[in-house]
Structure formats: C-alpha cells, structure tokens
Coordinates of C-alpha atoms and ligand atoms in Angstrom, one line a residue:
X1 CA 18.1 -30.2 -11.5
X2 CA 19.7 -26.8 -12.6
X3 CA 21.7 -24.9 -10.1
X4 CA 19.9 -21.6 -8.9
X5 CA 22.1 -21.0 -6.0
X6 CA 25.1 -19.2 -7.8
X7 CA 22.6 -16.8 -9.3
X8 CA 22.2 -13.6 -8.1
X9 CA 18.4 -13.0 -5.6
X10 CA 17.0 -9.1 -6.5
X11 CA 15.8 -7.1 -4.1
X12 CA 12.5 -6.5 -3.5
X13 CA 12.3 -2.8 -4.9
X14 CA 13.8 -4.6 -7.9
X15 CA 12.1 -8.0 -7.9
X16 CA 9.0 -5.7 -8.4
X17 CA 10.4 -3.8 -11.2
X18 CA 11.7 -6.9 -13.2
X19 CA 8.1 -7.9 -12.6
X20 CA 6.7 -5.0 -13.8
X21 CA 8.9 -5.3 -16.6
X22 CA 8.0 -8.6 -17.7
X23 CA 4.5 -7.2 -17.9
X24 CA 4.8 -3.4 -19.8
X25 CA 6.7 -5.1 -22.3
X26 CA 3.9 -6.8 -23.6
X27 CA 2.2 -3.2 -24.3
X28 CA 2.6 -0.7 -26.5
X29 CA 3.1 2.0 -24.2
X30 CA 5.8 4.9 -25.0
X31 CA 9.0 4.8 -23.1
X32 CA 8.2 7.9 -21.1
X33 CA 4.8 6.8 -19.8
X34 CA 6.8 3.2 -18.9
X35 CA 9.2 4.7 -16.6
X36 CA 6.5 7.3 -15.6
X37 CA 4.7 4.6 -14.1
X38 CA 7.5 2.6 -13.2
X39 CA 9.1 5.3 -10.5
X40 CA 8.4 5.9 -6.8
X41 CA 7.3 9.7 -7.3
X42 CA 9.1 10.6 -3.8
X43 CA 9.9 8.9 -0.9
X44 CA 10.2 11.0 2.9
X45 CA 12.7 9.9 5.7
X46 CA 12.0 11.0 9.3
X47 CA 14.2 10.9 12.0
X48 CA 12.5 12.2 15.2
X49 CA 13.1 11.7 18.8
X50 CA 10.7 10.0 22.1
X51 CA 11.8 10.5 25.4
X52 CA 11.7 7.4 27.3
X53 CA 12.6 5.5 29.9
X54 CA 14.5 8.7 31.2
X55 CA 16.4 8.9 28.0
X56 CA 16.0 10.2 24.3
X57 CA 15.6 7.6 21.4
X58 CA 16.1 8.4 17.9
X59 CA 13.7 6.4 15.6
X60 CA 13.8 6.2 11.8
X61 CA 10.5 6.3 9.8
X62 CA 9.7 6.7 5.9
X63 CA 6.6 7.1 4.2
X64 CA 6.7 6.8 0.2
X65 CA 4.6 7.7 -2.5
X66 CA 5.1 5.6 -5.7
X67 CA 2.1 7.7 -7.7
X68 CA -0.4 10.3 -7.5
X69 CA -2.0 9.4 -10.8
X70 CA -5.2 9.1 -8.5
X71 CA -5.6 10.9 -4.7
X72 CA -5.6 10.2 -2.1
X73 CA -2.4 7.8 -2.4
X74 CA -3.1 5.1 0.0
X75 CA -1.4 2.2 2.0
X76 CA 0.2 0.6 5.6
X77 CA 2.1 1.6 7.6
X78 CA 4.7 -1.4 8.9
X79 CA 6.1 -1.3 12.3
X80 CA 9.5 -3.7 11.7
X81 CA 12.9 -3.6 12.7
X82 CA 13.6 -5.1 9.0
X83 CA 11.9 -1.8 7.9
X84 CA 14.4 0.3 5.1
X85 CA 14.0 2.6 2.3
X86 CA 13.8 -0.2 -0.4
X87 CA 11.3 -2.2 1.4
X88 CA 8.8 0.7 1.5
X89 CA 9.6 1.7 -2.2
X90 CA 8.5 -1.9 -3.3
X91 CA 5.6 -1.5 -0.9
X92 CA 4.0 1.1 -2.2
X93 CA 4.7 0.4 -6.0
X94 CA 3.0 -2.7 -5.0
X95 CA 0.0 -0.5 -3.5
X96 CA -0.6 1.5 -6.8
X97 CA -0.8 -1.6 -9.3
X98 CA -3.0 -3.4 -6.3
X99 CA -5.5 -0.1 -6.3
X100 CA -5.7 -0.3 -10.2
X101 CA -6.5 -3.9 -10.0
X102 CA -9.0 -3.9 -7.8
X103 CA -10.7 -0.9 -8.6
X104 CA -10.1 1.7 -5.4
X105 CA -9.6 4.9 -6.4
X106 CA -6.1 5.6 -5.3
X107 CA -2.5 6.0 -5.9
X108 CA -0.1 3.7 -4.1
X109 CA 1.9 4.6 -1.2
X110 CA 3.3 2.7 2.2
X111 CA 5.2 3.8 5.6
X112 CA 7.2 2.0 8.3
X113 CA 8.7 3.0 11.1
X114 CA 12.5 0.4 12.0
X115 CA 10.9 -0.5 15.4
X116 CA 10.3 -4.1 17.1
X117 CA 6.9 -3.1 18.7
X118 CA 7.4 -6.0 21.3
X119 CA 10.2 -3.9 22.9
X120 CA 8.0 -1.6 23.9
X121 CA 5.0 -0.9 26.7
X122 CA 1.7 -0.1 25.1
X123 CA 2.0 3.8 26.5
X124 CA 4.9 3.8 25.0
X125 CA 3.9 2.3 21.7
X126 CA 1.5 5.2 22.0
X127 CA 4.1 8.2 22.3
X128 CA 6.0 6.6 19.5
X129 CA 3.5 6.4 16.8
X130 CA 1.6 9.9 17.5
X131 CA 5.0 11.5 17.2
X132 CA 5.5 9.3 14.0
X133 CA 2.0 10.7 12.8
X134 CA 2.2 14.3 13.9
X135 CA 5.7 14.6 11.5
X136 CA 3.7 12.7 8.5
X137 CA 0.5 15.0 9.1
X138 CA 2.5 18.2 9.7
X139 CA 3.7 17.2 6.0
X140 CA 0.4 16.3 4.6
X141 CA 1.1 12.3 4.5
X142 CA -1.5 11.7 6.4
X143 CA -4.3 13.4 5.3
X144 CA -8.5 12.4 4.1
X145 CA -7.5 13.4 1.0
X146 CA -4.1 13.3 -0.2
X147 CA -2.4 10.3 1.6
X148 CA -4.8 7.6 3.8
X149 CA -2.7 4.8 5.6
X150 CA -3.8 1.5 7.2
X151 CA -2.6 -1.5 9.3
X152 CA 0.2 -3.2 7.9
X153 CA 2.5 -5.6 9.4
X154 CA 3.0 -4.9 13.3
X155 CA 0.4 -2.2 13.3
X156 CA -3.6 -2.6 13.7
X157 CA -6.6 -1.1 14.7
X158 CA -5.3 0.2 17.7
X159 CA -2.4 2.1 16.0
X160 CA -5.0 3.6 13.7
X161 CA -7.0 5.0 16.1
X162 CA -4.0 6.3 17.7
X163 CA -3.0 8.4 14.2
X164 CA -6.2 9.5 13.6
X165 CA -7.1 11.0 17.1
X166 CA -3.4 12.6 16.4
X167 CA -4.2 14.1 13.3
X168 CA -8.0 15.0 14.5
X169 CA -6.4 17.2 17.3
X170 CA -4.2 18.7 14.9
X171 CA -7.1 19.7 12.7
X172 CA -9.5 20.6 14.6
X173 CA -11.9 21.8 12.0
X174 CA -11.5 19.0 9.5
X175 CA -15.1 17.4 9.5
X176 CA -13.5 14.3 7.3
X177 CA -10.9 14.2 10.0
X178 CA -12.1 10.4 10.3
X179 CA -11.1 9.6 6.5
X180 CA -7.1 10.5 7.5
X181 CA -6.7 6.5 8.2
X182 CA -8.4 3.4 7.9
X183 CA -8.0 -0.1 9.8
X184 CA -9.5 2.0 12.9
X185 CA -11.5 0.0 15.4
X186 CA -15.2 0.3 14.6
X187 CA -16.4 2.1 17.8
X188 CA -13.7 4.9 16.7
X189 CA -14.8 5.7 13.0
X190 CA -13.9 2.0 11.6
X191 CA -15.9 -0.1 9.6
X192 CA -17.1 -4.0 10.3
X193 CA -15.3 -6.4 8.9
X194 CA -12.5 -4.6 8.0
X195 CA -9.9 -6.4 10.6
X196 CA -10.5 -9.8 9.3
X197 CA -10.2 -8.0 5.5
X198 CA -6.8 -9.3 3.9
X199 CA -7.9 -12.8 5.3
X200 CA -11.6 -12.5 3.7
X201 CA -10.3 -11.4 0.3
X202 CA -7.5 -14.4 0.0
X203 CA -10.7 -16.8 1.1
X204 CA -12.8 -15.2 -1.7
X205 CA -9.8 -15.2 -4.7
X206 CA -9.6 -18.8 -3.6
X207 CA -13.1 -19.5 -4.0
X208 CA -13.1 -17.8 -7.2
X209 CA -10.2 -19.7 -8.4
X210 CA -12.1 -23.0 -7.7
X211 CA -15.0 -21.8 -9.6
X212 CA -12.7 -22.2 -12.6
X213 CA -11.9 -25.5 -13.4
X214 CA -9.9 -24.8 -16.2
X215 CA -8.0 -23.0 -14.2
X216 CA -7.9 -25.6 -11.0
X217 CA -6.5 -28.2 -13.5
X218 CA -3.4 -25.8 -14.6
X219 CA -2.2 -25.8 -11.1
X220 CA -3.0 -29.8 -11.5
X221 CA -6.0 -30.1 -8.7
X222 CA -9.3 -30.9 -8.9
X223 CA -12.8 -30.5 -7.2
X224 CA -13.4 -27.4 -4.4
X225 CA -11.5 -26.1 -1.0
X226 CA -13.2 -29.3 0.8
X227 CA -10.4 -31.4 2.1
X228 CA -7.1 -29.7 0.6
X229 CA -4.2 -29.4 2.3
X230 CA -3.0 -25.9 3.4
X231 CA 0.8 -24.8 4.8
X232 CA 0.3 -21.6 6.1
X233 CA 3.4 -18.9 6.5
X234 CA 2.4 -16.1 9.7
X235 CA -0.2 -16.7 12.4
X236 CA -0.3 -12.9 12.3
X237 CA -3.9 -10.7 11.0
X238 CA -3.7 -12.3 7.6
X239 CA -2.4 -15.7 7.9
X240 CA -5.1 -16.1 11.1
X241 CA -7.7 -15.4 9.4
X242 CA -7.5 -16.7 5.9
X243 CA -6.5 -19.9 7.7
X244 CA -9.5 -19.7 10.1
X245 CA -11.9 -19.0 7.5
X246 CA -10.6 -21.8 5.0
X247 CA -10.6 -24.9 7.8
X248 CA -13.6 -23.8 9.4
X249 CA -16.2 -22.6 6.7
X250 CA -14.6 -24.5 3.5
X251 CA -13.5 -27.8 5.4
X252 CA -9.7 -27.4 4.5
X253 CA -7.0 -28.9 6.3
X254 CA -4.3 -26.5 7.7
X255 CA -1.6 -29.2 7.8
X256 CA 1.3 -26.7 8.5
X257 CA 1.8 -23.7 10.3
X258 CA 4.9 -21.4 9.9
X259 CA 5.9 -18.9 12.4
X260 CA 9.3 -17.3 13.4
X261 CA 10.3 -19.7 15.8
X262 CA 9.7 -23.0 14.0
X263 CA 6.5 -24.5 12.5
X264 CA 3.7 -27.1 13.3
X265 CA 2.8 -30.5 11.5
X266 CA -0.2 -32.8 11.3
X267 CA -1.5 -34.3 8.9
X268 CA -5.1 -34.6 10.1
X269 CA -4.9 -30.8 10.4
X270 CA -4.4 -28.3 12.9
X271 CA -6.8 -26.4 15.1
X272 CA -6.2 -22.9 14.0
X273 CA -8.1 -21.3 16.5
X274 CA -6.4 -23.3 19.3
X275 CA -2.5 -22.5 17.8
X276 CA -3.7 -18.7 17.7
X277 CA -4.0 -18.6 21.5
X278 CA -1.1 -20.7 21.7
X279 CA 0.8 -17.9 19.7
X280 CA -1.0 -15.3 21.8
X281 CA -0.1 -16.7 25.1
X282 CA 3.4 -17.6 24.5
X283 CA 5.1 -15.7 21.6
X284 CA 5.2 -18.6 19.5
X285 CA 4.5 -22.0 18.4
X286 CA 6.6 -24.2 20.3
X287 CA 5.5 -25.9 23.0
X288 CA 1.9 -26.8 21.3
X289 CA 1.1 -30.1 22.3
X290 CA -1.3 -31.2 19.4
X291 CA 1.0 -31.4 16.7
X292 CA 4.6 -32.2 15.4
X293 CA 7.1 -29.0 16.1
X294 CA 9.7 -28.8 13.3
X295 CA 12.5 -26.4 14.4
X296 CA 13.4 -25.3 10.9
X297 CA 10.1 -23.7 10.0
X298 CA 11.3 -22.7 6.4
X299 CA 11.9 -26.1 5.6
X300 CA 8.1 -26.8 5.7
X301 CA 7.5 -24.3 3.0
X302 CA 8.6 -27.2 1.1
X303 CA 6.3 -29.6 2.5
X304 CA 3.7 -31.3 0.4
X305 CA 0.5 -29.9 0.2
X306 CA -1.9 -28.6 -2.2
X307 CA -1.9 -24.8 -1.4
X308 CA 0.9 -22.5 0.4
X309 CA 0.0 -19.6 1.9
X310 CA 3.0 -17.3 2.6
X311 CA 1.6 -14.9 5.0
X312 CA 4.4 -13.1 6.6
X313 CA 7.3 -11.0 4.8
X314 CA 8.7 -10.6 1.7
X315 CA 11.4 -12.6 -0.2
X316 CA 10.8 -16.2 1.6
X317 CA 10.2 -18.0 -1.6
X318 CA 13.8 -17.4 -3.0
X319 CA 16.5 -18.4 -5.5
X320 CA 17.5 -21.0 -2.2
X321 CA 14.2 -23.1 -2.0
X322 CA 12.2 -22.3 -4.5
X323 CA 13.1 -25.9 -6.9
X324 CA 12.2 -27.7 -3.7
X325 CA 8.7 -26.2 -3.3
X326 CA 6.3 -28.8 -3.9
X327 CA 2.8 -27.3 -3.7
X328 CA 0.8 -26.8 -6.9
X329 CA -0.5 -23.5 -6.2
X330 CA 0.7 -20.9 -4.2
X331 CA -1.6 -17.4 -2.8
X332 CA 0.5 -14.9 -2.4
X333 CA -1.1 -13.6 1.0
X334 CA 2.0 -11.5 1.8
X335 CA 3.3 -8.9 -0.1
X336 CA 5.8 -10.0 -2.6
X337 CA 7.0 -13.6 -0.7
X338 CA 8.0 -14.6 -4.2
X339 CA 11.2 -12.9 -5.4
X340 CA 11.6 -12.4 -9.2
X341 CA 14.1 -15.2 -9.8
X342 CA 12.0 -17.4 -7.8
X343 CA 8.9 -16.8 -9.9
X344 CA 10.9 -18.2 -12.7
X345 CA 11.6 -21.1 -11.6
X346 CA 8.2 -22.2 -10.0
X347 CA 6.5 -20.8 -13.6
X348 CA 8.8 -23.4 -15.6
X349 CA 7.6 -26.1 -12.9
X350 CA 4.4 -25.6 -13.7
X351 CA 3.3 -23.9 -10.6
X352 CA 0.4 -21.3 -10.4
X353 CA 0.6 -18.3 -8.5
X354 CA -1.8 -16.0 -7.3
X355 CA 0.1 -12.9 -7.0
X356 CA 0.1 -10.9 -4.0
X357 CA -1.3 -7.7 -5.7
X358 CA -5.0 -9.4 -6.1
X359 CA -4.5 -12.0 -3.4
X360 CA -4.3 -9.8 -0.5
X361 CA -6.3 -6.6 -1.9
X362 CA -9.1 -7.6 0.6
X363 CA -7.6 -5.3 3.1
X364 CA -7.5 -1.9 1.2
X365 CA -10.7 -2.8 -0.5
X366 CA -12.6 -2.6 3.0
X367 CA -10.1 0.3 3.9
X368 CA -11.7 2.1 0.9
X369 CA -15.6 1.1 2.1
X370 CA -14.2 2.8 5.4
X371 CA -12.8 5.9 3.8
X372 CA -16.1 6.2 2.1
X373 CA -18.2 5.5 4.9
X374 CA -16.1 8.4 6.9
X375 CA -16.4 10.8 4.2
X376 CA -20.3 10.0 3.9
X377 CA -20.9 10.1 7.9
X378 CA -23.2 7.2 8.0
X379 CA -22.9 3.5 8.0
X380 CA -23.8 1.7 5.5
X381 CA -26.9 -0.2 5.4
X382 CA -29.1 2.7 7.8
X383 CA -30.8 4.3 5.0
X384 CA -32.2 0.9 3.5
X385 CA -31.9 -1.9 5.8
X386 CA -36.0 -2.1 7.7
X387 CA -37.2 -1.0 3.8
X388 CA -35.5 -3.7 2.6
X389 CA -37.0 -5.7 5.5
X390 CA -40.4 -4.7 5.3
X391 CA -40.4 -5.2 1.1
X392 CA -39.3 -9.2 2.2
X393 CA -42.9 -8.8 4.4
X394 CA -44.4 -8.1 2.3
X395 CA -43.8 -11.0 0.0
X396 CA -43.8 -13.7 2.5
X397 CA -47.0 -12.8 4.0
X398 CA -48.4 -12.7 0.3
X399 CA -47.0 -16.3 -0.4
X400 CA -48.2 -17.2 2.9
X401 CA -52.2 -16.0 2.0
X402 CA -51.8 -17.8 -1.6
X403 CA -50.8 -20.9 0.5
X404 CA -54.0 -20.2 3.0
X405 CA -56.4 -18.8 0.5
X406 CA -55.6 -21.9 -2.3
X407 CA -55.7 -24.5 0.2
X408 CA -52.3 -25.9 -1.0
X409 CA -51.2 -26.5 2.0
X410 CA -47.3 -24.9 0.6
X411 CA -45.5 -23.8 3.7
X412 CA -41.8 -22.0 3.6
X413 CA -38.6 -24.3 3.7
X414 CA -37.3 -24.2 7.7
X415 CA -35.0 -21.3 8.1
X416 CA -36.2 -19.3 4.9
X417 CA -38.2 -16.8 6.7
X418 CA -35.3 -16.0 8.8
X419 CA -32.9 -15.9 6.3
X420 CA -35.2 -13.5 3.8
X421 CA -36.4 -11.5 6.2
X422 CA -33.2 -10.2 7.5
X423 CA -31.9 -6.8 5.5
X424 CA -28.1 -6.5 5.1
X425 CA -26.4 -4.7 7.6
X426 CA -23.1 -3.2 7.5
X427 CA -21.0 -6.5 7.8
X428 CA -23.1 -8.1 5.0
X429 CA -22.8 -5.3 3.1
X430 CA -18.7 -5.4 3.1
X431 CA -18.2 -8.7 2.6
X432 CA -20.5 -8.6 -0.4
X433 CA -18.9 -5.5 -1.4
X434 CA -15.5 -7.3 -0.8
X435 CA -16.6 -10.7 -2.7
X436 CA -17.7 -8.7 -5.7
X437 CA -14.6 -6.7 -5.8
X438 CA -12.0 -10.3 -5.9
X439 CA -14.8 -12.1 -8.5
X440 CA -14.7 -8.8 -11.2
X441 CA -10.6 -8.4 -10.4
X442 CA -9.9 -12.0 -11.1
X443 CA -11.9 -12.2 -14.4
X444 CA -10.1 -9.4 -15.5
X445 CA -6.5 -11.0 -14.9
X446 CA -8.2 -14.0 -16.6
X447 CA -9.0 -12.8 -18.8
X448 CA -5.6 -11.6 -20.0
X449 CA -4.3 -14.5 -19.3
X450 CA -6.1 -16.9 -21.3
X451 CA -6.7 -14.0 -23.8
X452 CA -3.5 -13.2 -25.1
X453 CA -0.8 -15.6 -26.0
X454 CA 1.5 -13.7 -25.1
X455 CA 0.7 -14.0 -21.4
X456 CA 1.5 -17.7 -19.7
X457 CA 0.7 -16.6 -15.7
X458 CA -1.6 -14.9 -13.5
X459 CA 0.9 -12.1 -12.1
X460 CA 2.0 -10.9 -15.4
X461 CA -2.2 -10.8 -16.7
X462 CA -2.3 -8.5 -12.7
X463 CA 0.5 -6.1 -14.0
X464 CA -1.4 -6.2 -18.0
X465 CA -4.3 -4.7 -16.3
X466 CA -3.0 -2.6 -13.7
X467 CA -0.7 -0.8 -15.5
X468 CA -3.2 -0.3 -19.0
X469 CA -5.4 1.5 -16.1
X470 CA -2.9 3.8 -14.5
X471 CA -1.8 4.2 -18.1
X472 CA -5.3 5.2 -19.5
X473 CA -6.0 7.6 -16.3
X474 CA -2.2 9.4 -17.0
X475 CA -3.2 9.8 -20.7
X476 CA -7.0 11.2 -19.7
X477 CA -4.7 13.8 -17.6
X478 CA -3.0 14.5 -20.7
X479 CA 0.4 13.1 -19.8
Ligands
NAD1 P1 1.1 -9.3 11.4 O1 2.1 -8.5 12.0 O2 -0.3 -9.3 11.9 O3 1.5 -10.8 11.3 C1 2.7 -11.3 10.7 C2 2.9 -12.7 11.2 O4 4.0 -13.3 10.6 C3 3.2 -12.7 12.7 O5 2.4 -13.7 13.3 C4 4.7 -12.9 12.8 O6 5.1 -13.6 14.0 C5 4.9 -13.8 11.6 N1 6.2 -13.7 11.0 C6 7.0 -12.6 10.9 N2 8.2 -12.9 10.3 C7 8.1 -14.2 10.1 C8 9.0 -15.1 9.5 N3 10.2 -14.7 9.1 N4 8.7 -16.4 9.4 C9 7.5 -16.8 9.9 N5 6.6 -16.0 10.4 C10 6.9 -14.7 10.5 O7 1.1 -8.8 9.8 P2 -0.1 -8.9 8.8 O8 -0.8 -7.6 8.8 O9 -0.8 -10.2 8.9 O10 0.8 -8.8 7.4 C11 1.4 -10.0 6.8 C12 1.7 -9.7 5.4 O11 0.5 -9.4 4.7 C13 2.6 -8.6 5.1 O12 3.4 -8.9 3.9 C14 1.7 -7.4 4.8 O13 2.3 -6.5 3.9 C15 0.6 -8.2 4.0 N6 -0.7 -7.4 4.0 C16 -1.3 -7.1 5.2 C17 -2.5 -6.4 5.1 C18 -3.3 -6.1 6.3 O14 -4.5 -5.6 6.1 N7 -2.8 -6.3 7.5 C19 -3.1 -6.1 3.8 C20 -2.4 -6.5 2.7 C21 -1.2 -7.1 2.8

C-alpha cells in the first residue's frame, strides 16, 4: 500500500480550489472568467464586544461573500470555536457552486462567529448573536435581498428567529423583513419541514442513487436502502435526521454512530431515536447501554459498512485514514469531510462519492421555499389545497355512481379515499419540492459524468455543472 502520510493535507479553502480546479479544467472557459469564479469576492471580520457576567468579552465573527453573480448571496452561519477566516472562505465557495447545482437563485456566502455555544446560558446566547446580527445588518449582510443566512453548525431555528427579530426592529418599515433569514421556526415566519431539511435531501440523493443501478454497481452494491449498513459521523441536525429517516422509513441499519466523545457499535443496528436522547440528556454517547462504545470514534470511520455518512465537520476523511476506509460509497452530508488529497485516493480505490455540494443541498433548498414564501406572505398550499380537494370529490363520487349505477359491485382499495382525498399542504408541498429538486440535480451531475470521458466521478460532473451555470449567468451580464 503506498504511503500518504508524508504528503502534505490542503486546507479546506484550498482543498476546494484544487477541487474546483480539477473540474474548470475540463472547460473551455477564459482564464479571467476561471479565477473570476474561483475568488471569495470579499470576506468581513467583526470584532465586537458583550457585557457579561460583570465583564466585557470580545468575540470574533466573519461573514464572507464568495459571489454576487446572483442576489441575494445566501448561506449559515456556524457558531464554533474551530471557526477562522479560511473555514468560512471554503464555506461559502462551497455555497455558490451548491446554489448553481441545485437551482436556488443565489450567490454563495457563509458566517461564523469562534464561540463554543455550550459555554454559554441561553440569555446569553441571545445577547451574543443579536449583537453579532445588528453589526452584519448595520452593514447590509443580513438583508431580504442582498445576503440571507441560515442555520449551520451550532446554530438553529432559534438563532434565526433571534436575527431576524434583530434585523426586523432595526427596519422597521421593511415589509419583507421576514425574508432577512431562513431556518426560523415556523410559528415565527419559518417554513415546515425546513428543520429536518439537510437530513431529507441526503435521504432523497440516496434514493435517487439507488434508482440507478448502473450507478449502484460502480460503488459495487446492489438492490435498494433495505438492509444496508450505515456508519454515521454527528448526531447533530443533519446526521439525526438523515439517519432517522433512513432506518426508520427505508429499513437501513445504522450500525455505527460517531460523535465527539467516541462512537457506538452494533451490528443488528442502533436505535437512532433512543441514542438522540441519549446525546441530548448527557452530552454524548458514552454510557449508552444498547451498544458497543468504542473510545476512538474516528477509528470506526473505517469500519465496514456499505454507506458512511460523515455528518459533522470538515477534513475527517484525510491523507491519515483515508486508505483504510472501507465503505463503498460515501454521502458527503457535511461540508467538505473529504479533503482534496483524500478524494484521490478513495477515487483510485474505486470508491464513489456523493459530494457534499448536492448531498446536503436539502437544507438551502427549503431555505429558498422559505425565502419565497416570506417574500410572497402566504403559505404555500392556501390558495389551492380544498380546490384540489373538492376536484378529488368530485371523481370519487363519480367512480363511486359508475360502481352503483353499473351494478359492478367495484368498490375503492382500503385507504385510497383517504389518501386521494387529502390536498397537499405546506409540508407535502416542500418535500415534493425538495425531492424534485435532488432527482433533476443528480441527473444533471449524471449526466456529465457518464457523458463525457473526460469526467470519472460524481464531484468533478457537481463542479462541470455548477460552474458552466455561474459561467453562463457572468457572460449574460456581459462579463
Ligand atoms: P449540528 O451542530 O446540529 O451537529 C453537528 C454534530 O456533529 C453534533 O452532534 C456534534 O456533537 C457532532 N460533532 C462535532 N464535531 C465532531 C467531531 N469532530 N466528531 C464527531 N462528531 C462531531 O450541525 P449540523 O447543522 O448538523 O451540521 C453538520 C454539517 O452539515 C456541517 O458540515 C454543516 O456545514 C453541514 N450542513 C448543515 C446544514 C443545515 O441545514 N444545518 C445544511 C447544509 C450543510
């Protein structure tokens, strides 16, 4: 086996432009427009200070804007000690090739502020992020139509709700104050379905894979989701729900859990719901009785399994493990978990890899449902729903006469009336939204990459057609 460890691991900024590299030089774009696509357009540094606990602390906080090819720029904001300039630059980059792909009108952007939120008291939390929002709004980074963020890691609905009644009380008059942030709870201007988002969309790429044989057999499986062992990375929003949703509605086994105090092993499979409250009661996952606790919770990235499921940070498939992993196929649920040099070496072992930039997408393709749904003032589905309901009536009571009237005797199938009866409300409406959105993305990558020769993986066909959009809508500017 060849020696990776002397080489040298990129950083994620980097491993995101040799990525990115890999992928524009397959086009026949000019220099200029390359590295015009290629930069982080500007990047803002706050330092601002919170009195608490009877003192004055100093926090650090960034917000960047990789490109402005389409407004509002949009993307998380990360509450993380591990937070820096370089993380957020790669962040956001990743943001404007991930809008491209999947179709949301936006330019790509990110934030974080270098915090550990668990230090901190709820009204505390509160202080800190509204000051962190009024210096991003005061500058126009936060705002319904230049610069829209969302939850990222450490942050969630209640964060959200937090910046947008911060920016709503510093614009007073702004009817679309609402659309200044998504991720907010849906009694406070939020949208169903949108917590559970990221989780959703990385349950629907996977059923889309599967639909693919041709494709299931290059990461050398076969059959559906039924039965397949999964080693998830991060309990956190994603991880819990993409694991939840693939154990309990498509009959996987979650036969590894990974969190940042050690992981969880069992072979019949884990009860995902059960380690959640685990997690939730005590911080992490030792302790949990119904399964084998392995101290070294990297080392079961390398556990056999069928699909891995980094959830968590960036950079955990590296240079270091990355010959020892042994699953077939890997869905990047986390942003950028695979560094550069890694992804060469799990590409020449034959691995597939769904890249982060489709596989999570779920999350600011319901943030952009939201944004539109704030900017439209009305939920989807109110307009339609009882038409669409009464139109259904009208059908079954017409089948219903033909039954009486012919004396067939034809009754409905238990269940159907129910079923066809019942319009689409707003939760039905996003998840079909959300499901169309991953199918149409992920025949576009495929297409690329079974189109073109030149193209051997999945995340290099994601940068093909990401990059050919942002490059088609900087030439209809005129660039
Ligand atoms: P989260 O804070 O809800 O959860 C992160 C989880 O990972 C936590 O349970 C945490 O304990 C665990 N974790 C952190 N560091 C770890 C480590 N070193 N090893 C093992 N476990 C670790 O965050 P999230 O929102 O679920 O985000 C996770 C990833 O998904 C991030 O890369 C984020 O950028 C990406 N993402 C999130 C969204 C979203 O809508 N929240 C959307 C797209 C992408």
């Amino acid at each position: 086996m060849t020696d990776h460890s002397a080489l040298k691991e990129p950083g994620f900024r980097e491993s995101v432009d040799l990525m990115f590299n890999r992928a524009v030089g397959l086009l026949d774009l000019s220099p200029g427009l390359e590295e015009k696509i290629r930069v982080c357009n500007a990047t803002y540094t706050v330092r601002f200070g919170v009195r608490l606990r009877g003192g004055i602390r100093t926090f650090t906080g960034y917000r960047s804007v990789h490109s402005e090819h389409m407004e509002p720029v949009k993307g998380g904001i990360r509450f993380a000690t591990t937070v820096n300039q370089n993380e957020v630059e790669a962040l956001a980059a990743l943001m404007t090739y991930k809008c491209a792909l999947v179709e949301t009108p936006f330019g790509g952007s990110k934030g974080g502020l270098c915090i550990d939120p668990r230090e901190y008291e709820e009204h505390e939390l509160e202080q800190i992020t509204r000051r962190f929002a009024y210096e991003l709004a005061k500058r126009d980074l936060i705002h319904p139509s230049q610069n829209v963020p969302a939850p990222d890691m450490g942050t969630g609905e209640r964060e959200m709700s937090w910046i947008a009644d911060q920016y709503r009380r510093m614009n007073t008059t702004d009817i679309n104050a609402n659309a200044c942030v998504t991720g907010k709870p849906a009694h406070a201007g939020g949208i169903q379905g949108r917590v559970e988002a990221t989780g959703r969309g990385v349950q629907y790429a996977l059923h889309e894979f599967f639909r693919n044989p041709e494709d299931v057999a290059l990461a050398n499986l076969k059959g559906k989701l039924d039965g397949k062992r999964v080693v998830v990375q991060g309990l956190g929003n994603v991880g819990y729900h993409a694991a939840k949703f693939l154990n309990e509605e498509d009959g996987a086994l979650v036969t590894g859990i990974i969190e940042r105090d050690g992981a969880l092993v069992s072979d019949k499979g884990l009860d995902v719901e059960a380690v959640h409250h685990w997690i939730t009661a005590h911080g992490g996952v030792k302790g949990y009785a119904d399964a084998t606790y392995v101290e070294n919770g990297l080392s079961v990235l390398e556990a056999e399994c069928d699909i891995l499921i980094p959830a968590a940070v960036e950079g955990v498939i590296n240079l270091g493990n990355a010959a020892r992993i042994k699953a077939p196929l890997i869905i990047e649920a986390a942003n950028g978990p695979v560094t550069a040099g890694a992804d060469d070496i799990l590409r020449q072992k034959g691995v597939v890899i769904i890249p982060d930039m489709y596989a999570n997408a779920g999350g600011v393709t319901v943030s952009y449902f939201e944004w539109v749904k704030n900017l439209s003032h009305i939920r989807f589905g109110r307009m339609q729903r009882r038409q669409e309901e009464a139109r259904h009536q009208l059908i079954v009571d017409e089948l219903e006469r033909l039954s009486k009237d012919t004396g067939t005797g034809w009754t409905l199938s238990p269940g159907f009336k129910d079923k066809y009866l019942r319009g689409a409300g707003e939760l039905e409406l996003v998840r079909s939204g959300l499901d169309d959105t991953m199918r149409a993305a992920y025949q576009s990558m495929r297409e690329v990459w079974h189109g073109r020769d030149d193209v051997t993986d999945l995340r290099v066909a994601a940068y093909v057609v990401a990059i050919q959009r942002i490059a088609s809508s900087y030439r209809a500017k005129g660039l």
